[in-house]
Structure formats: structure tokens, C-alpha cells
Amino acid sequence: MNFIIKKLDKDEEGLSELLLMADPSYDMIKKYIDKCICYGIYLGNELVGQYSILNIKKDIMEIMNISVNEKYQGRGLGKQLIFHAINFAKEENAKLLEIGTGNSSINQLKLYQKCGFRINGIYKDYFKLNYDEEIFENDIRCIDMIRLSINL
């Protein structure tokens, strides 16, 4: 499968739909997206996935949002985005890369751990306190944020 990953402009066509796939709250996205650097993965001319990364401390970066269009999932594109983010963070001299996901995000938890991330904490009630509407995935209510990190 031929794909390319390249830096995105924040007004890239299709980016907002991809951001909302990973974070259903536009208000939450607005809080971080302007501070992020965004990369997209393209198949031909079609943007099919993205990640947004933020430098949160001197040597710590966080993947704030990552998604692949549903019709392209299961092809290893998410893994390619994560490895790209890891390499980007290393190039930026980060020592730690973090990511957070919902307790109900079983496929994401599996992917992140397969890519070398380790669980390092839980923010109890994060989604209950920060999102107006309830979120369900895999028939599980998303309430807590599972925090993961990888040493670079």
C-alpha cells in the first residue's frame, strides 16, 4: 500500500472530520488544535488519517488526537502514524511521548501497547467531567482516560 505522511495545514480539507472521529467534542478540539502540529497520511490524493502532536513540557510531547478514516482502518495506517509521531518527537528532542484514550477504546489501547506505549495512569471521571454527552464504545461507557507513554 503506497502512502505518504506529510505536515498538514489546519484548514486541510477533511481534517476536521478526522479530528472529530477521535474526539467527539469540537469544543475540546478547539482548546488544543491551534497549538498542535498536524500530520496527515494520504493514499493517493486522499487524506485518510491524521495525528496532532503538542509539546507540553520541555522534553515531553503528547499525541492529542489520532484517527484513521473507518473505511481504511485495519490496514496498518494507524501504526504508521504512531511510528511517525514517535520519530517526530525524537527529532524534537523529546524524552517522553504521551497519549490518552478512553477506558472503552479497546482497539486503541491494543494498538498503543503494540507500538511500545505503557499505561502510566488513569484520570478518573475525565470524560464524565469534560464532555456534555455520554460516550459509548464497544458497548462500554467511556468515563475514565487511560494515560500511556513511551520513553524515547
PDB file of C-alpha atoms in Angstrom, residues 21-150:
ATOM      1  CA  MET A  21     -13.603  10.780  14.808  1.00  0.00           C
ATOM      2  CA  ALA A  22     -11.120  10.656  17.687  1.00  0.00           C
ATOM      3  CA  ASP A  23     -12.637  13.398  19.850  1.00  0.00           C
ATOM      4  CA  PRO A  24     -16.392  13.944  19.534  1.00  0.00           C
ATOM      5  CA  SER A  25     -16.267  17.396  21.144  1.00  0.00           C
ATOM      6  CA  TYR A  26     -15.447  20.288  18.831  1.00  0.00           C
ATOM      7  CA  ASP A  27     -15.083  22.490  21.930  1.00  0.00           C
ATOM      8  CA  MET A  28     -12.374  20.215  23.340  1.00  0.00           C
ATOM      9  CA  ILE A  29     -10.564  20.115  19.984  1.00  0.00           C
ATOM     10  CA  LYS A  30     -10.568  23.926  19.825  1.00  0.00           C
ATOM     11  CA  LYS A  31      -8.701  24.020  23.163  1.00  0.00           C
ATOM     12  CA  TYR A  32      -5.614  22.300  21.771  1.00  0.00           C
ATOM     13  CA  ILE A  33      -5.580  22.202  17.977  1.00  0.00           C
ATOM     14  CA  ASP A  34      -4.073  25.659  17.365  1.00  0.00           C
ATOM     15  CA  LYS A  35      -1.043  24.708  19.488  1.00  0.00           C
ATOM     16  CA  CYS A  36      -0.535  21.363  17.723  1.00  0.00           C
ATOM     17  CA  ILE A  37       1.470  20.288  14.736  1.00  0.00           C
ATOM     18  CA  CYS A  38      -0.630  18.051  12.490  1.00  0.00           C
ATOM     19  CA  TYR A  39       0.466  15.322  10.112  1.00  0.00           C
ATOM     20  CA  GLY A  40      -1.742  13.502   7.633  1.00  0.00           C
ATOM     21  CA  ILE A  41      -1.472  10.159   5.909  1.00  0.00           C
ATOM     22  CA  TYR A  42      -2.536  10.113   2.267  1.00  0.00           C
ATOM     23  CA  LEU A  43      -3.428   7.323  -0.093  1.00  0.00           C
ATOM     24  CA  GLY A  44      -3.022   8.986  -3.451  1.00  0.00           C
ATOM     25  CA  ASN A  45      -4.507  12.467  -3.027  1.00  0.00           C
ATOM     26  CA  GLU A  46      -6.963  11.411  -0.312  1.00  0.00           C
ATOM     27  CA  LEU A  47      -6.335  12.352   3.324  1.00  0.00           C
ATOM     28  CA  VAL A  48      -7.277   9.167   5.193  1.00  0.00           C
ATOM     29  CA  GLY A  49      -5.754   9.717   8.632  1.00  0.00           C
ATOM     30  CA  GLN A  50      -4.048  12.222  10.868  1.00  0.00           C
ATOM     31  CA  TYR A  51      -2.349  12.870  14.158  1.00  0.00           C
ATOM     32  CA  SER A  52      -1.948  16.074  16.098  1.00  0.00           C
ATOM     33  CA  ILE A  53       1.006  16.420  18.448  1.00  0.00           C
ATOM     34  CA  LEU A  54       1.781  19.022  21.088  1.00  0.00           C
ATOM     35  CA  ASN A  55       4.909  19.921  23.021  1.00  0.00           C
ATOM     36  CA  ILE A  56       3.537  20.023  26.570  1.00  0.00           C
ATOM     37  CA  LYS A  57       6.800  20.485  28.503  1.00  0.00           C
ATOM     38  CA  LYS A  58      10.449  20.989  27.656  1.00  0.00           C
ATOM     39  CA  ASP A  59      11.077  17.348  26.771  1.00  0.00           C
ATOM     40  CA  ILE A  60       7.566  15.866  26.765  1.00  0.00           C
ATOM     41  CA  MET A  61       5.214  15.685  23.799  1.00  0.00           C
ATOM     42  CA  GLU A  62       1.679  14.344  23.599  1.00  0.00           C
ATOM     43  CA  ILE A  63      -0.365  12.933  20.750  1.00  0.00           C
ATOM     44  CA  MET A  64      -3.556  14.901  21.308  1.00  0.00           C
ATOM     45  CA  ASN A  65      -5.619  13.375  18.512  1.00  0.00           C
ATOM     46  CA  ILE A  66      -5.098  10.473  16.119  1.00  0.00           C
ATOM     47  CA  SER A  67      -7.544   8.880  13.700  1.00  0.00           C
ATOM     48  CA  VAL A  68      -7.892   6.895  10.501  1.00  0.00           C
ATOM     49  CA  ASN A  69     -10.986   7.019   8.325  1.00  0.00           C
ATOM     50  CA  GLU A  70     -13.116   3.981   9.189  1.00  0.00           C
ATOM     51  CA  LYS A  71     -13.049   2.563   5.664  1.00  0.00           C
ATOM     52  CA  TYR A  72      -9.222   2.446   5.811  1.00  0.00           C
ATOM     53  CA  GLN A  73      -8.836   1.010   9.316  1.00  0.00           C
ATOM     54  CA  GLY A  74      -7.183  -2.363   9.790  1.00  0.00           C
ATOM     55  CA  ARG A  75      -4.522  -1.705   7.146  1.00  0.00           C
ATOM     56  CA  GLY A  76      -1.701  -0.596   9.459  1.00  0.00           C
ATOM     57  CA  LEU A  77      -2.115   3.128   8.784  1.00  0.00           C
ATOM     58  CA  GLY A  78      -2.675   3.969  12.458  1.00  0.00           C
ATOM     59  CA  LYS A  79       0.530   2.146  13.344  1.00  0.00           C
ATOM     60  CA  GLN A  80       2.390   4.120  10.661  1.00  0.00           C
ATOM     61  CA  LEU A  81       1.051   7.375  12.138  1.00  0.00           C
ATOM     62  CA  ILE A  82       2.160   6.377  15.636  1.00  0.00           C
ATOM     63  CA  PHE A  83       5.653   5.435  14.469  1.00  0.00           C
ATOM     64  CA  HIS A  84       5.859   8.729  12.589  1.00  0.00           C
ATOM     65  CA  ALA A  85       4.842  10.586  15.769  1.00  0.00           C
ATOM     66  CA  ILE A  86       7.475   8.711  17.783  1.00  0.00           C
ATOM     67  CA  ASN A  87      10.180   9.632  15.263  1.00  0.00           C
ATOM     68  CA  PHE A  88       8.970  13.241  15.093  1.00  0.00           C
ATOM     69  CA  ALA A  89       9.094  13.526  18.904  1.00  0.00           C
ATOM     70  CA  LYS A  90      12.629  12.090  18.910  1.00  0.00           C
ATOM     71  CA  GLU A  91      13.689  14.647  16.277  1.00  0.00           C
ATOM     72  CA  GLU A  92      12.269  17.372  18.533  1.00  0.00           C
ATOM     73  CA  ASN A  93      14.478  16.026  21.368  1.00  0.00           C
ATOM     74  CA  ALA A  94      11.553  14.841  23.452  1.00  0.00           C
ATOM     75  CA  LYS A  95      12.383  12.201  26.041  1.00  0.00           C
ATOM     76  CA  LEU A  96       8.792  11.064  26.567  1.00  0.00           C
ATOM     77  CA  LEU A  97       5.750  10.786  24.314  1.00  0.00           C
ATOM     78  CA  GLU A  98       2.317  10.521  25.909  1.00  0.00           C
ATOM     79  CA  ILE A  99      -1.165   9.671  24.687  1.00  0.00           C
ATOM     80  CA  GLY A 100      -4.538   9.343  26.365  1.00  0.00           C
ATOM     81  CA  THR A 101      -7.601   7.358  25.389  1.00  0.00           C
ATOM     82  CA  GLY A 102     -10.884   6.252  26.850  1.00  0.00           C
ATOM     83  CA  ASN A 103     -11.326   3.206  29.038  1.00  0.00           C
ATOM     84  CA  SER A 104     -13.715   1.880  26.371  1.00  0.00           C
ATOM     85  CA  SER A 105     -11.238   2.322  23.486  1.00  0.00           C
ATOM     86  CA  ILE A 106     -10.148  -1.299  23.367  1.00  0.00           C
ATOM     87  CA  ASN A 107      -8.656  -1.261  19.840  1.00  0.00           C
ATOM     88  CA  GLN A 108      -6.699   1.917  20.561  1.00  0.00           C
ATOM     89  CA  LEU A 109      -5.327   0.533  23.841  1.00  0.00           C
ATOM     90  CA  LYS A 110      -4.198  -2.583  21.979  1.00  0.00           C
ATOM     91  CA  LEU A 111      -2.550  -0.572  19.197  1.00  0.00           C
ATOM     92  CA  TYR A 112      -0.711   1.828  21.503  1.00  0.00           C
ATOM     93  CA  GLN A 113       0.686  -1.007  23.603  1.00  0.00           C
ATOM     94  CA  LYS A 114       1.756  -2.949  20.497  1.00  0.00           C
ATOM     95  CA  CYS A 115       3.664   0.195  19.457  1.00  0.00           C
ATOM     96  CA  GLY A 116       5.560   0.262  22.775  1.00  0.00           C
ATOM     97  CA  PHE A 117       3.435   2.550  24.942  1.00  0.00           C
ATOM     98  CA  ARG A 118       2.878   1.563  28.594  1.00  0.00           C
ATOM     99  CA  ILE A 119      -0.038   2.518  30.820  1.00  0.00           C
ATOM    100  CA  ASN A 120       1.126   5.057  33.371  1.00  0.00           C
ATOM    101  CA  GLY A 121      -2.076   6.392  34.881  1.00  0.00           C
ATOM    102  CA  ILE A 122      -5.818   6.832  34.898  1.00  0.00           C
ATOM    103  CA  TYR A 123      -7.708  10.132  35.046  1.00  0.00           C
ATOM    104  CA  LYS A 124     -10.864   9.002  36.786  1.00  0.00           C
ATOM    105  CA  ASP A 125     -14.128  10.534  35.515  1.00  0.00           C
ATOM    106  CA  TYR A 126     -12.305  12.561  32.825  1.00  0.00           C
ATOM    107  CA  PHE A 127     -14.955  12.064  30.144  1.00  0.00           C
ATOM    108  CA  LYS A 128     -17.817  12.402  32.604  1.00  0.00           C
ATOM    109  CA  LEU A 129     -16.475  15.772  33.783  1.00  0.00           C
ATOM    110  CA  ASN A 130     -15.303  17.222  30.458  1.00  0.00           C
ATOM    111  CA  TYR A 131     -17.907  16.086  27.918  1.00  0.00           C
ATOM    112  CA  ASP A 132     -21.546  17.127  27.852  1.00  0.00           C
ATOM    113  CA  GLU A 133     -22.808  13.928  26.240  1.00  0.00           C
ATOM    114  CA  GLU A 134     -22.126  10.355  27.251  1.00  0.00           C
ATOM    115  CA  ILE A 135     -19.719   8.436  25.002  1.00  0.00           C
ATOM    116  CA  PHE A 136     -20.065   4.709  24.338  1.00  0.00           C
ATOM    117  CA  GLU A 137     -17.600   2.439  22.537  1.00  0.00           C
ATOM    118  CA  ASN A 138     -17.700  -1.335  22.376  1.00  0.00           C
ATOM    119  CA  ASP A 139     -20.896  -1.242  24.487  1.00  0.00           C
ATOM    120  CA  ILE A 140     -18.897   0.325  27.336  1.00  0.00           C
ATOM    121  CA  ARG A 141     -19.438   3.828  28.676  1.00  0.00           C
ATOM    122  CA  CYS A 142     -16.304   5.939  28.288  1.00  0.00           C
ATOM    123  CA  ILE A 143     -15.727   7.514  31.698  1.00  0.00           C
ATOM    124  CA  ASP A 144     -12.014   7.380  32.538  1.00  0.00           C
ATOM    125  CA  MET A 145      -8.979   8.399  30.487  1.00  0.00           C
ATOM    126  CA  ILE A 146      -6.216   5.821  30.303  1.00  0.00           C
ATOM    127  CA  ARG A 147      -2.834   7.540  30.059  1.00  0.00           C
ATOM    128  CA  LEU A 148       0.049   5.846  28.252  1.00  0.00           C
ATOM    129  CA  SER A 149       3.619   6.877  27.484  1.00  0.00           C
ATOM    130  CA  ILE A 150       6.764   5.696  25.765  1.00  0.00           C
TER     131      ILE A 150
END
